[in-house]
PDB file of C-alpha atoms and ligand atoms in Angstrom:
ATOM      1  CA  MET A   1      12.946   5.698  18.738  1.00  0.00           C
ATOM      2  CA  ALA A   2      10.734   5.437  21.728  1.00  0.00           C
ATOM      3  CA  ARG A   3       8.529   3.371  23.925  1.00  0.00           C
ATOM      4  CA  ILE A   4       4.875   4.524  23.846  1.00  0.00           C
ATOM      5  CA  VAL A   5       2.723   3.961  26.903  1.00  0.00           C
ATOM      6  CA  MET A   6      -1.047   4.466  26.860  1.00  0.00           C
ATOM      7  CA  ASP A   7      -2.519   4.464  30.341  1.00  0.00           C
ATOM      8  CA  ASP A   8      -6.319   4.349  30.580  1.00  0.00           C
ATOM      9  CA  LEU A   9      -6.824   6.660  27.586  1.00  0.00           C
ATOM     10  CA  HIS A  10     -10.270   8.108  26.993  1.00  0.00           C
ATOM     11  CA  LYS A  11     -11.773  10.211  24.241  1.00  0.00           C
ATOM     12  CA  VAL A  12     -15.223  11.714  24.504  1.00  0.00           C
ATOM     13  CA  TYR A  13     -16.041  13.929  21.525  1.00  0.00           C
ATOM     14  CA  PRO A  14     -17.922  17.162  22.079  1.00  0.00           C
ATOM     15  CA  GLY A  15     -21.539  16.051  21.882  1.00  0.00           C
ATOM     16  CA  GLY A  16     -20.836  12.985  23.969  1.00  0.00           C
ATOM     17  CA  VAL A  17     -19.654  10.221  21.603  1.00  0.00           C
ATOM     18  CA  LYS A  18     -17.326   7.917  23.568  1.00  0.00           C
ATOM     19  CA  ALA A  19     -14.814   6.950  20.892  1.00  0.00           C
ATOM     20  CA  VAL A  20     -12.046   5.542  23.136  1.00  0.00           C
ATOM     21  CA  THR A  21     -12.811   4.084  26.554  1.00  0.00           C
ATOM     22  CA  GLY A  22      -9.998   3.019  28.855  1.00  0.00           C
ATOM     23  CA  ILE A  23      -7.261   1.905  26.492  1.00  0.00           C
ATOM     24  CA  SER A  24      -4.001   0.814  28.114  1.00  0.00           C
ATOM     25  CA  LEU A  25      -1.128  -0.465  25.989  1.00  0.00           C
ATOM     26  CA  ASP A  26       2.626  -0.597  26.453  1.00  0.00           C
ATOM     27  CA  ILE A  27       4.390  -0.430  23.080  1.00  0.00           C
ATOM     28  CA  ALA A  28       8.049  -1.430  23.130  1.00  0.00           C
ATOM     29  CA  ASP A  29      10.778   0.600  21.498  1.00  0.00           C
ATOM     30  CA  GLY A  30      10.889  -0.483  17.846  1.00  0.00           C
ATOM     31  CA  GLU A  31       7.660  -2.446  17.959  1.00  0.00           C
ATOM     32  CA  MET A  32       5.096  -2.402  15.113  1.00  0.00           C
ATOM     33  CA  ILE A  33       1.536  -2.408  16.465  1.00  0.00           C
ATOM     34  CA  VAL A  34      -1.333  -2.882  14.017  1.00  0.00           C
ATOM     35  CA  LEU A  35      -4.774  -1.636  15.051  1.00  0.00           C
ATOM     36  CA  VAL A  36      -7.735  -3.511  13.581  1.00  0.00           C
ATOM     37  CA  GLY A  37     -11.453  -3.678  14.261  1.00  0.00           C
ATOM     38  CA  PRO A  38     -14.815  -2.779  12.742  1.00  0.00           C
ATOM     39  CA  SER A  39     -15.570   0.646  11.336  1.00  0.00           C
ATOM     40  CA  GLY A  40     -16.277   3.118  14.138  1.00  0.00           C
ATOM     41  CA  CYS A  41     -14.360   1.149  16.809  1.00  0.00           C
ATOM     42  CA  GLY A  42     -11.998   4.048  17.497  1.00  0.00           C
ATOM     43  CA  LYS A  43      -8.867   3.222  15.447  1.00  0.00           C
ATOM     44  CA  SER A  44      -8.507   6.626  13.795  1.00  0.00           C
ATOM     45  CA  THR A  45      -9.363   8.450  16.975  1.00  0.00           C
ATOM     46  CA  LEU A  46      -6.661   6.603  18.909  1.00  0.00           C
ATOM     47  CA  LEU A  47      -4.079   7.253  16.195  1.00  0.00           C
ATOM     48  CA  ARG A  48      -5.021  10.921  16.055  1.00  0.00           C
ATOM     49  CA  MET A  49      -4.749  11.191  19.822  1.00  0.00           C
ATOM     50  CA  VAL A  50      -1.182   9.875  19.624  1.00  0.00           C
ATOM     51  CA  ALA A  51      -0.492  12.304  16.777  1.00  0.00           C
ATOM     52  CA  GLY A  52      -1.850  15.191  18.815  1.00  0.00           C
ATOM     53  CA  LEU A  53      -4.595  15.853  16.288  1.00  0.00           C
ATOM     54  CA  GLU A  54      -7.299  15.069  18.878  1.00  0.00           C
ATOM     55  CA  THR A  55      -7.293  16.147  22.502  1.00  0.00           C
ATOM     56  CA  ILE A  56      -7.084  13.439  25.151  1.00  0.00           C
ATOM     57  CA  THR A  57     -10.057  13.633  27.524  1.00  0.00           C
ATOM     58  CA  GLY A  58      -8.746  11.118  30.063  1.00  0.00           C
ATOM     59  CA  GLY A  59      -5.690   9.068  30.935  1.00  0.00           C
ATOM     60  CA  THR A  60      -1.999   9.503  30.223  1.00  0.00           C
ATOM     61  CA  LEU A  61       0.003   9.157  27.016  1.00  0.00           C
ATOM     62  CA  THR A  62       3.769   8.864  27.268  1.00  0.00           C
ATOM     63  CA  ILE A  63       6.101   8.925  24.262  1.00  0.00           C
ATOM     64  CA  GLY A  64       9.697   8.220  25.202  1.00  0.00           C
ATOM     65  CA  GLU A  65      10.356   9.933  28.500  1.00  0.00           C
ATOM     66  CA  ARG A  66       7.631  12.537  28.174  1.00  0.00           C
ATOM     67  CA  VAL A  67       3.948  12.718  29.022  1.00  0.00           C
ATOM     68  CA  VAL A  68       2.634  14.319  25.832  1.00  0.00           C
ATOM     69  CA  ASN A  69      -1.055  14.872  26.688  1.00  0.00           C
ATOM     70  CA  GLN A  70      -0.788  18.621  26.283  1.00  0.00           C
ATOM     71  CA  LEU A  71       1.990  18.795  23.668  1.00  0.00           C
ATOM     72  CA  GLU A  72       1.388  20.151  20.166  1.00  0.00           C
ATOM     73  CA  PRO A  73       1.898  17.722  17.238  1.00  0.00           C
ATOM     74  CA  ALA A  74       5.187  19.383  16.325  1.00  0.00           C
ATOM     75  CA  ASP A  75       6.585  18.774  19.820  1.00  0.00           C
ATOM     76  CA  ARG A  76       5.774  15.065  19.971  1.00  0.00           C
ATOM     77  CA  ASP A  77       8.460  13.861  17.604  1.00  0.00           C
ATOM     78  CA  ILE A  78       6.132  11.599  15.632  1.00  0.00           C
ATOM     79  CA  ALA A  79       5.332  11.485  11.919  1.00  0.00           C
ATOM     80  CA  MET A  80       2.093  10.368  10.322  1.00  0.00           C
ATOM     81  CA  VAL A  81       1.516   8.792   6.903  1.00  0.00           C
ATOM     82  CA  PHE A  82      -1.986   9.296   5.532  1.00  0.00           C
ATOM     83  CA  GLN A  83      -3.925   7.381   2.879  1.00  0.00           C
ATOM     84  CA  ASN A  84      -4.532  10.465   0.747  1.00  0.00           C
ATOM     85  CA  TYR A  85      -0.769  11.244   0.505  1.00  0.00           C
ATOM     86  CA  ALA A  86      -1.241  14.921   1.479  1.00  0.00           C
ATOM     87  CA  LEU A  87       1.537  16.006  -0.895  1.00  0.00           C
ATOM     88  CA  TYR A  88       1.994  19.606  -2.009  1.00  0.00           C
ATOM     89  CA  PRO A  89       0.978  19.484  -5.716  1.00  0.00           C
ATOM     90  CA  HIS A  90       2.943  22.562  -6.773  1.00  0.00           C
ATOM     91  CA  MET A  91       6.242  21.392  -5.248  1.00  0.00           C
ATOM     92  CA  THR A  92       8.761  18.912  -6.599  1.00  0.00           C
ATOM     93  CA  VAL A  93       9.322  15.639  -4.785  1.00  0.00           C
ATOM     94  CA  TYR A  94      12.554  17.050  -3.339  1.00  0.00           C
ATOM     95  CA  ASN A  95      10.751  20.072  -1.944  1.00  0.00           C
ATOM     96  CA  ASN A  96       7.893  17.967  -0.649  1.00  0.00           C
ATOM     97  CA  LEU A  97      10.468  16.063   1.395  1.00  0.00           C
ATOM     98  CA  ALA A  98      12.513  19.118   2.389  1.00  0.00           C
ATOM     99  CA  TYR A  99       9.712  21.545   3.245  1.00  0.00           C
ATOM    100  CA  GLY A 100       9.014  20.511   6.830  1.00  0.00           C
ATOM    101  CA  LEU A 101      12.731  20.340   7.633  1.00  0.00           C
ATOM    102  CA  ARG A 102      13.316  23.842   6.252  1.00  0.00           C
ATOM    103  CA  ASN A 103      10.491  25.138   8.435  1.00  0.00           C
ATOM    104  CA  LYS A 104      12.186  23.580  11.435  1.00  0.00           C
ATOM    105  CA  GLY A 105      15.457  25.315  10.541  1.00  0.00           C
ATOM    106  CA  VAL A 106      17.406  22.145   9.785  1.00  0.00           C
ATOM    107  CA  PRO A 107      20.659  23.162   7.995  1.00  0.00           C
ATOM    108  CA  LYS A 108      20.699  22.708   4.226  1.00  0.00           C
ATOM    109  CA  PRO A 109      23.418  20.005   4.034  1.00  0.00           C
ATOM    110  CA  GLU A 110      21.562  17.980   6.669  1.00  0.00           C
ATOM    111  CA  ILE A 111      18.287  18.377   4.740  1.00  0.00           C
ATOM    112  CA  ASP A 112      20.031  17.202   1.602  1.00  0.00           C
ATOM    113  CA  ARG A 113      21.523  14.194   3.369  1.00  0.00           C
ATOM    114  CA  ARG A 114      18.157  13.146   4.812  1.00  0.00           C
ATOM    115  CA  VAL A 115      16.250  13.661   1.552  1.00  0.00           C
ATOM    116  CA  GLN A 116      18.804  11.664  -0.459  1.00  0.00           C
ATOM    117  CA  GLU A 117      18.849   8.883   2.111  1.00  0.00           C
ATOM    118  CA  ALA A 118      15.056   8.601   2.288  1.00  0.00           C
ATOM    119  CA  ALA A 119      14.741   8.795  -1.498  1.00  0.00           C
ATOM    120  CA  GLY A 120      17.284   5.993  -1.825  1.00  0.00           C
ATOM    121  CA  MET A 121      15.488   3.750   0.655  1.00  0.00           C
ATOM    122  CA  LEU A 122      12.134   4.369  -1.016  1.00  0.00           C
ATOM    123  CA  GLN A 123      13.461   4.106  -4.578  1.00  0.00           C
ATOM    124  CA  ILE A 124      12.305   7.563  -5.607  1.00  0.00           C
ATOM    125  CA  ALA A 125      15.772   9.096  -6.091  1.00  0.00           C
ATOM    126  CA  ASP A 126      15.182   9.340  -9.849  1.00  0.00           C
ATOM    127  CA  TYR A 127      12.003  11.370  -9.387  1.00  0.00           C
ATOM    128  CA  LEU A 128      13.172  14.155  -7.079  1.00  0.00           C
ATOM    129  CA  ASP A 129      12.624  16.870  -9.705  1.00  0.00           C
ATOM    130  CA  ARG A 130       9.107  15.770 -10.634  1.00  0.00           C
ATOM    131  CA  LYS A 131       5.844  17.141  -9.369  1.00  0.00           C
ATOM    132  CA  PRO A 132       3.421  14.696  -7.711  1.00  0.00           C
ATOM    133  CA  ARG A 133       1.040  14.718 -10.699  1.00  0.00           C
ATOM    134  CA  ALA A 134       3.804  13.145 -12.810  1.00  0.00           C
ATOM    135  CA  LEU A 135       4.066  10.166 -10.457  1.00  0.00           C
ATOM    136  CA  SER A 136       2.160   6.893 -10.209  1.00  0.00           C
ATOM    137  CA  GLY A 137       0.016   6.147  -7.154  1.00  0.00           C
ATOM    138  CA  GLY A 138       2.713   3.940  -5.690  1.00  0.00           C
ATOM    139  CA  GLN A 139       5.386   6.580  -6.210  1.00  0.00           C
ATOM    140  CA  ARG A 140       3.208   9.212  -4.540  1.00  0.00           C
ATOM    141  CA  GLN A 141       2.714   6.914  -1.623  1.00  0.00           C
ATOM    142  CA  ARG A 142       6.507   6.536  -1.347  1.00  0.00           C
ATOM    143  CA  VAL A 143       6.884  10.316  -1.309  1.00  0.00           C
ATOM    144  CA  ALA A 144       4.322  10.498   1.504  1.00  0.00           C
ATOM    145  CA  MET A 145       6.385   7.935   3.398  1.00  0.00           C
ATOM    146  CA  GLY A 146       9.526   9.886   2.601  1.00  0.00           C
ATOM    147  CA  ARG A 147       8.068  12.971   4.239  1.00  0.00           C
ATOM    148  CA  ALA A 148       7.653  10.986   7.425  1.00  0.00           C
ATOM    149  CA  LEU A 149      11.094   9.353   7.127  1.00  0.00           C
ATOM    150  CA  VAL A 150      13.105  12.561   6.760  1.00  0.00           C
ATOM    151  CA  ARG A 151      11.807  13.782  10.097  1.00  0.00           C
ATOM    152  CA  GLU A 152      13.693  10.876  11.722  1.00  0.00           C
ATOM    153  CA  PRO A 153      10.905  10.720  14.280  1.00  0.00           C
ATOM    154  CA  ALA A 154      10.601   8.709  17.474  1.00  0.00           C
ATOM    155  CA  ALA A 155       7.527   7.008  16.050  1.00  0.00           C
ATOM    156  CA  PHE A 156       5.558   6.508  12.837  1.00  0.00           C
ATOM    157  CA  LEU A 157       1.780   6.527  12.633  1.00  0.00           C
ATOM    158  CA  PHE A 158       0.196   4.981   9.558  1.00  0.00           C
ATOM    159  CA  ASP A 159      -3.483   5.628   8.788  1.00  0.00           C
ATOM    160  CA  GLU A 160      -4.451   3.089   6.131  1.00  0.00           C
ATOM    161  CA  PRO A 161      -1.567   4.242   3.930  1.00  0.00           C
ATOM    162  CA  LEU A 162      -2.093   1.600   1.229  1.00  0.00           C
ATOM    163  CA  SER A 163      -5.861   1.688   0.844  1.00  0.00           C
ATOM    164  CA  ASN A 164      -5.779   3.851  -2.294  1.00  0.00           C
ATOM    165  CA  LEU A 165      -3.424   1.512  -4.146  1.00  0.00           C
ATOM    166  CA  ASP A 166      -4.318  -1.405  -6.384  1.00  0.00           C
ATOM    167  CA  ALA A 167      -4.083  -4.918  -4.962  1.00  0.00           C
ATOM    168  CA  LYS A 168      -0.713  -5.818  -6.477  1.00  0.00           C
ATOM    169  CA  LEU A 169       0.952  -2.640  -5.293  1.00  0.00           C
ATOM    170  CA  ARG A 170      -0.555  -3.056  -1.825  1.00  0.00           C
ATOM    171  CA  VAL A 171       1.098  -6.436  -1.462  1.00  0.00           C
ATOM    172  CA  GLN A 172       4.460  -5.099  -2.644  1.00  0.00           C
ATOM    173  CA  MET A 173       4.321  -1.996  -0.471  1.00  0.00           C
ATOM    174  CA  ARG A 174       3.318  -3.793   2.673  1.00  0.00           C
ATOM    175  CA  VAL A 175       6.414  -5.978   2.378  1.00  0.00           C
ATOM    176  CA  GLU A 176       8.552  -2.894   1.832  1.00  0.00           C
ATOM    177  CA  ILE A 177       7.027  -1.074   4.787  1.00  0.00           C
ATOM    178  CA  ARG A 178       7.716  -4.078   6.965  1.00  0.00           C
ATOM    179  CA  GLN A 179      11.374  -4.201   5.866  1.00  0.00           C
ATOM    180  CA  LEU A 180      11.857  -0.466   6.234  1.00  0.00           C
ATOM    181  CA  GLN A 181      10.277  -0.370   9.672  1.00  0.00           C
ATOM    182  CA  LYS A 182      12.450  -3.235  10.905  1.00  0.00           C
ATOM    183  CA  ARG A 183      15.580  -1.709   9.398  1.00  0.00           C
ATOM    184  CA  LEU A 184      14.939   1.687  10.978  1.00  0.00           C
ATOM    185  CA  GLY A 185      13.617   0.161  14.204  1.00  0.00           C
ATOM    186  CA  THR A 186      11.117   2.970  14.600  1.00  0.00           C
ATOM    187  CA  THR A 187       8.181   2.313  16.919  1.00  0.00           C
ATOM    188  CA  SER A 188       5.034   2.286  14.775  1.00  0.00           C
ATOM    189  CA  LEU A 189       1.266   2.267  15.039  1.00  0.00           C
ATOM    190  CA  TYR A 190      -0.529   1.147  11.883  1.00  0.00           C
ATOM    191  CA  VAL A 191      -4.273   1.237  11.194  1.00  0.00           C
ATOM    192  CA  THR A 192      -5.721  -1.008   8.489  1.00  0.00           C
ATOM    193  CA  HIS A 193      -8.902  -2.768   7.373  1.00  0.00           C
ATOM    194  CA  ASP A 194      -6.887  -5.352   5.458  1.00  0.00           C
ATOM    195  CA  GLN A 195      -6.362  -8.550   7.412  1.00  0.00           C
ATOM    196  CA  LEU A 196      -3.399  -9.780   5.368  1.00  0.00           C
ATOM    197  CA  GLU A 197      -1.741  -6.411   5.726  1.00  0.00           C
ATOM    198  CA  ALA A 198      -2.259  -6.619   9.470  1.00  0.00           C
ATOM    199  CA  LEU A 199      -0.821 -10.145   9.699  1.00  0.00           C
ATOM    200  CA  THR A 200       2.196  -9.303   7.553  1.00  0.00           C
ATOM    201  CA  LEU A 201       3.120  -6.131   9.366  1.00  0.00           C
ATOM    202  CA  ALA A 202       2.292  -6.664  13.006  1.00  0.00           C
ATOM    203  CA  ASP A 203       4.626  -7.571  15.822  1.00  0.00           C
ATOM    204  CA  ARG A 204       1.422  -7.397  17.836  1.00  0.00           C
ATOM    205  CA  LEU A 205      -2.162  -6.938  16.715  1.00  0.00           C
ATOM    206  CA  VAL A 206      -4.593  -4.893  18.763  1.00  0.00           C
ATOM    207  CA  VAL A 207      -8.257  -5.623  18.084  1.00  0.00           C
ATOM    208  CA  LEU A 208     -10.511  -2.731  19.071  1.00  0.00           C
ATOM    209  CA  ASN A 209     -14.250  -2.889  19.572  1.00  0.00           C
ATOM    210  CA  GLY A 210     -16.478  -0.116  20.818  1.00  0.00           C
ATOM    211  CA  GLY A 211     -13.516   2.006  21.843  1.00  0.00           C
ATOM    212  CA  GLN A 212     -11.952  -0.737  23.956  1.00  0.00           C
ATOM    213  CA  ILE A 213      -9.258  -3.343  23.459  1.00  0.00           C
ATOM    214  CA  GLU A 214     -10.879  -6.697  22.740  1.00  0.00           C
ATOM    215  CA  GLN A 215      -7.700  -8.698  22.096  1.00  0.00           C
ATOM    216  CA  VAL A 216      -3.948  -8.133  21.966  1.00  0.00           C
ATOM    217  CA  GLY A 217      -1.332 -10.557  20.742  1.00  0.00           C
ATOM    218  CA  THR A 218       1.108 -11.621  18.073  1.00  0.00           C
ATOM    219  CA  PRO A 219      -0.434 -12.851  14.804  1.00  0.00           C
ATOM    220  CA  MET A 220       0.458 -16.390  15.925  1.00  0.00           C
ATOM    221  CA  GLU A 221      -1.262 -15.957  19.270  1.00  0.00           C
ATOM    222  CA  LEU A 222      -4.444 -14.514  17.802  1.00  0.00           C
ATOM    223  CA  TYR A 223      -4.813 -16.801  14.812  1.00  0.00           C
ATOM    224  CA  ARG A 224      -3.800 -20.221  16.106  1.00  0.00           C
ATOM    225  CA  ARG A 225      -6.667 -22.567  16.712  1.00  0.00           C
ATOM    226  CA  PRO A 226      -7.934 -22.715  20.303  1.00  0.00           C
TER     227      PRO A 226
HETATM  228  P1  ADP B 301     -12.566   3.930  13.149  1.00  0.00           P
HETATM  229  O1  ADP B 301     -11.340   4.651  12.734  1.00  0.00           O
HETATM  230  O2  ADP B 301     -12.278   2.654  13.865  1.00  0.00           O
HETATM  231  O3  ADP B 301     -13.539   3.730  12.028  1.00  0.00           O
HETATM  232  P2  ADP B 301     -13.235   6.393  14.525  1.00  0.00           P
HETATM  233  O4  ADP B 301     -12.128   6.636  15.481  1.00  0.00           O
HETATM  234  O5  ADP B 301     -13.234   7.143  13.256  1.00  0.00           O
HETATM  235  O6  ADP B 301     -13.325   4.822  14.236  1.00  0.00           O
HETATM  236  O7  ADP B 301     -14.628   6.676  15.241  1.00  0.00           O
HETATM  237  C1  ADP B 301     -14.928   6.198  16.559  1.00  0.00           C
HETATM  238  C2  ADP B 301     -16.261   6.767  17.001  1.00  0.00           C
HETATM  239  O8  ADP B 301     -16.150   8.182  17.180  1.00  0.00           O
HETATM  240  C3  ADP B 301     -17.393   6.576  16.001  1.00  0.00           C
HETATM  241  O9  ADP B 301     -18.575   6.414  16.724  1.00  0.00           O
HETATM  242  C4  ADP B 301     -17.409   7.889  15.246  1.00  0.00           C
HETATM  243  O10 ADP B 301     -18.691   8.155  14.714  1.00  0.00           O
HETATM  244  C5  ADP B 301     -17.044   8.872  16.322  1.00  0.00           C
HETATM  245  N1  ADP B 301     -16.340  10.072  15.831  1.00  0.00           N
HETATM  246  C6  ADP B 301     -15.232  10.088  15.055  1.00  0.00           C
HETATM  247  N2  ADP B 301     -14.829  11.350  14.821  1.00  0.00           N
HETATM  248  C7  ADP B 301     -15.722  12.149  15.443  1.00  0.00           C
HETATM  249  C8  ADP B 301     -15.873  13.570  15.590  1.00  0.00           C
HETATM  250  N3  ADP B 301     -14.991  14.409  15.036  1.00  0.00           N
HETATM  251  N4  ADP B 301     -16.917  14.026  16.312  1.00  0.00           N
HETATM  252  C9  ADP B 301     -17.790  13.187  16.899  1.00  0.00           C
HETATM  253  N5  ADP B 301     -17.707  11.848  16.814  1.00  0.00           N
HETATM  254  C10 ADP B 301     -16.692  11.334  16.103  1.00  0.00           C
HETATM  255  P1  ADP B 302       5.169  19.961   6.828  1.00  0.00           P
HETATM  256  O1  ADP B 302       3.683  19.821   6.776  1.00  0.00           O
HETATM  257  O2  ADP B 302       5.769  20.071   5.474  1.00  0.00           O
HETATM  258  O3  ADP B 302       5.848  18.884   7.639  1.00  0.00           O
HETATM  259  P2  ADP B 302       5.581  21.707   9.081  1.00  0.00           P
HETATM  260  O4  ADP B 302       6.770  21.017   9.654  1.00  0.00           O
HETATM  261  O5  ADP B 302       5.480  23.194   9.201  1.00  0.00           O
HETATM  262  O6  ADP B 302       5.430  21.361   7.548  1.00  0.00           O
HETATM  263  O7  ADP B 302       4.306  21.065   9.726  1.00  0.00           O
HETATM  264  C1  ADP B 302       3.201  21.824  10.110  1.00  0.00           C
HETATM  265  C2  ADP B 302       2.519  21.103  11.250  1.00  0.00           C
HETATM  266  O8  ADP B 302       2.028  19.842  10.813  1.00  0.00           O
HETATM  267  C3  ADP B 302       3.436  20.793  12.398  1.00  0.00           C
HETATM  268  O9  ADP B 302       2.683  20.818  13.598  1.00  0.00           O
HETATM  269  C4  ADP B 302       3.911  19.398  12.107  1.00  0.00           C
HETATM  270  O10 ADP B 302       4.302  18.708  13.270  1.00  0.00           O
HETATM  271  C5  ADP B 302       2.676  18.795  11.512  1.00  0.00           C
HETATM  272  N1  ADP B 302       3.007  17.763  10.546  1.00  0.00           N
HETATM  273  C6  ADP B 302       3.332  17.961   9.246  1.00  0.00           C
HETATM  274  N2  ADP B 302       3.567  16.794   8.626  1.00  0.00           N
HETATM  275  C7  ADP B 302       3.381  15.851   9.564  1.00  0.00           C
HETATM  276  C8  ADP B 302       3.453  14.444   9.543  1.00  0.00           C
HETATM  277  N3  ADP B 302       3.775  13.744   8.432  1.00  0.00           N
HETATM  278  N4  ADP B 302       3.209  13.784  10.663  1.00  0.00           N
HETATM  279  C9  ADP B 302       2.885  14.446  11.800  1.00  0.00           C
HETATM  280  N5  ADP B 302       2.777  15.775  11.881  1.00  0.00           N
HETATM  281  C10 ADP B 302       3.019  16.467  10.784  1.00  0.00           C
END
């Protein structure tokens, strides 16, 4: 768990596109921040900068005690959940969850404990021996979440994780993500286009526009009448 501090972050892509321009945000330990805003406003770029998947061209990003500007993704202690699941098709659910931990040299009993615990929380314990193709969309999405969970990271990053699911499942999963995030108390950044998803999940909403923060506040603060 960790506080995340963005101090005057900038991203200029090679070629000159200014995707993020002077974003400062102090995210409390355990807080769920939802990023919203029109297409092209910089949501994905900001998330990928926190993940270490994009370089930071200006400003300072601190996760926990450390300035992480120059750190590789693996050294940032964060885990990202993508909309396209990014599961390994040839591996069982168990191995999809265990793979990253094995690569990190986590001992086998510890891997087993984490996989079983995550599978229990996500209600996929009965499917550990299946391959992803034998799962429903919702189950695959749970496996993708499980891969993030087993890392026991300081922070979760969610990039529109529910956008491939049907409407009913989206509603169910957003409630479950909310409960899980509160139970684990893991600082989270969540990008979505879906306004109800944003309102359900957010401790605070951050509205981006043109690479800058337009508004920040709790759902109550942003949606009460003036
Ligand atoms: P959002 O996620 O809110 O839709 P993005 O972060 O994807 O916004 O994009 C922000 C801006 O940066 C847009 O103008 C987009 O065209 C541009 N952009 C995104 N990725 C790249 C890239 N790899 N190279 C150049 N420009 C990019
Ligand atoms: P796995 O992809 O199964 O986790 P690794 O641990 O070898 O396997 O990950 C390879 C690289 O991808 C590392 O830099 C790791 O930090 C990064 N990575 C993999 N999965 C995630 C994830 N869910 N969130 C953030 N980074 C990830």
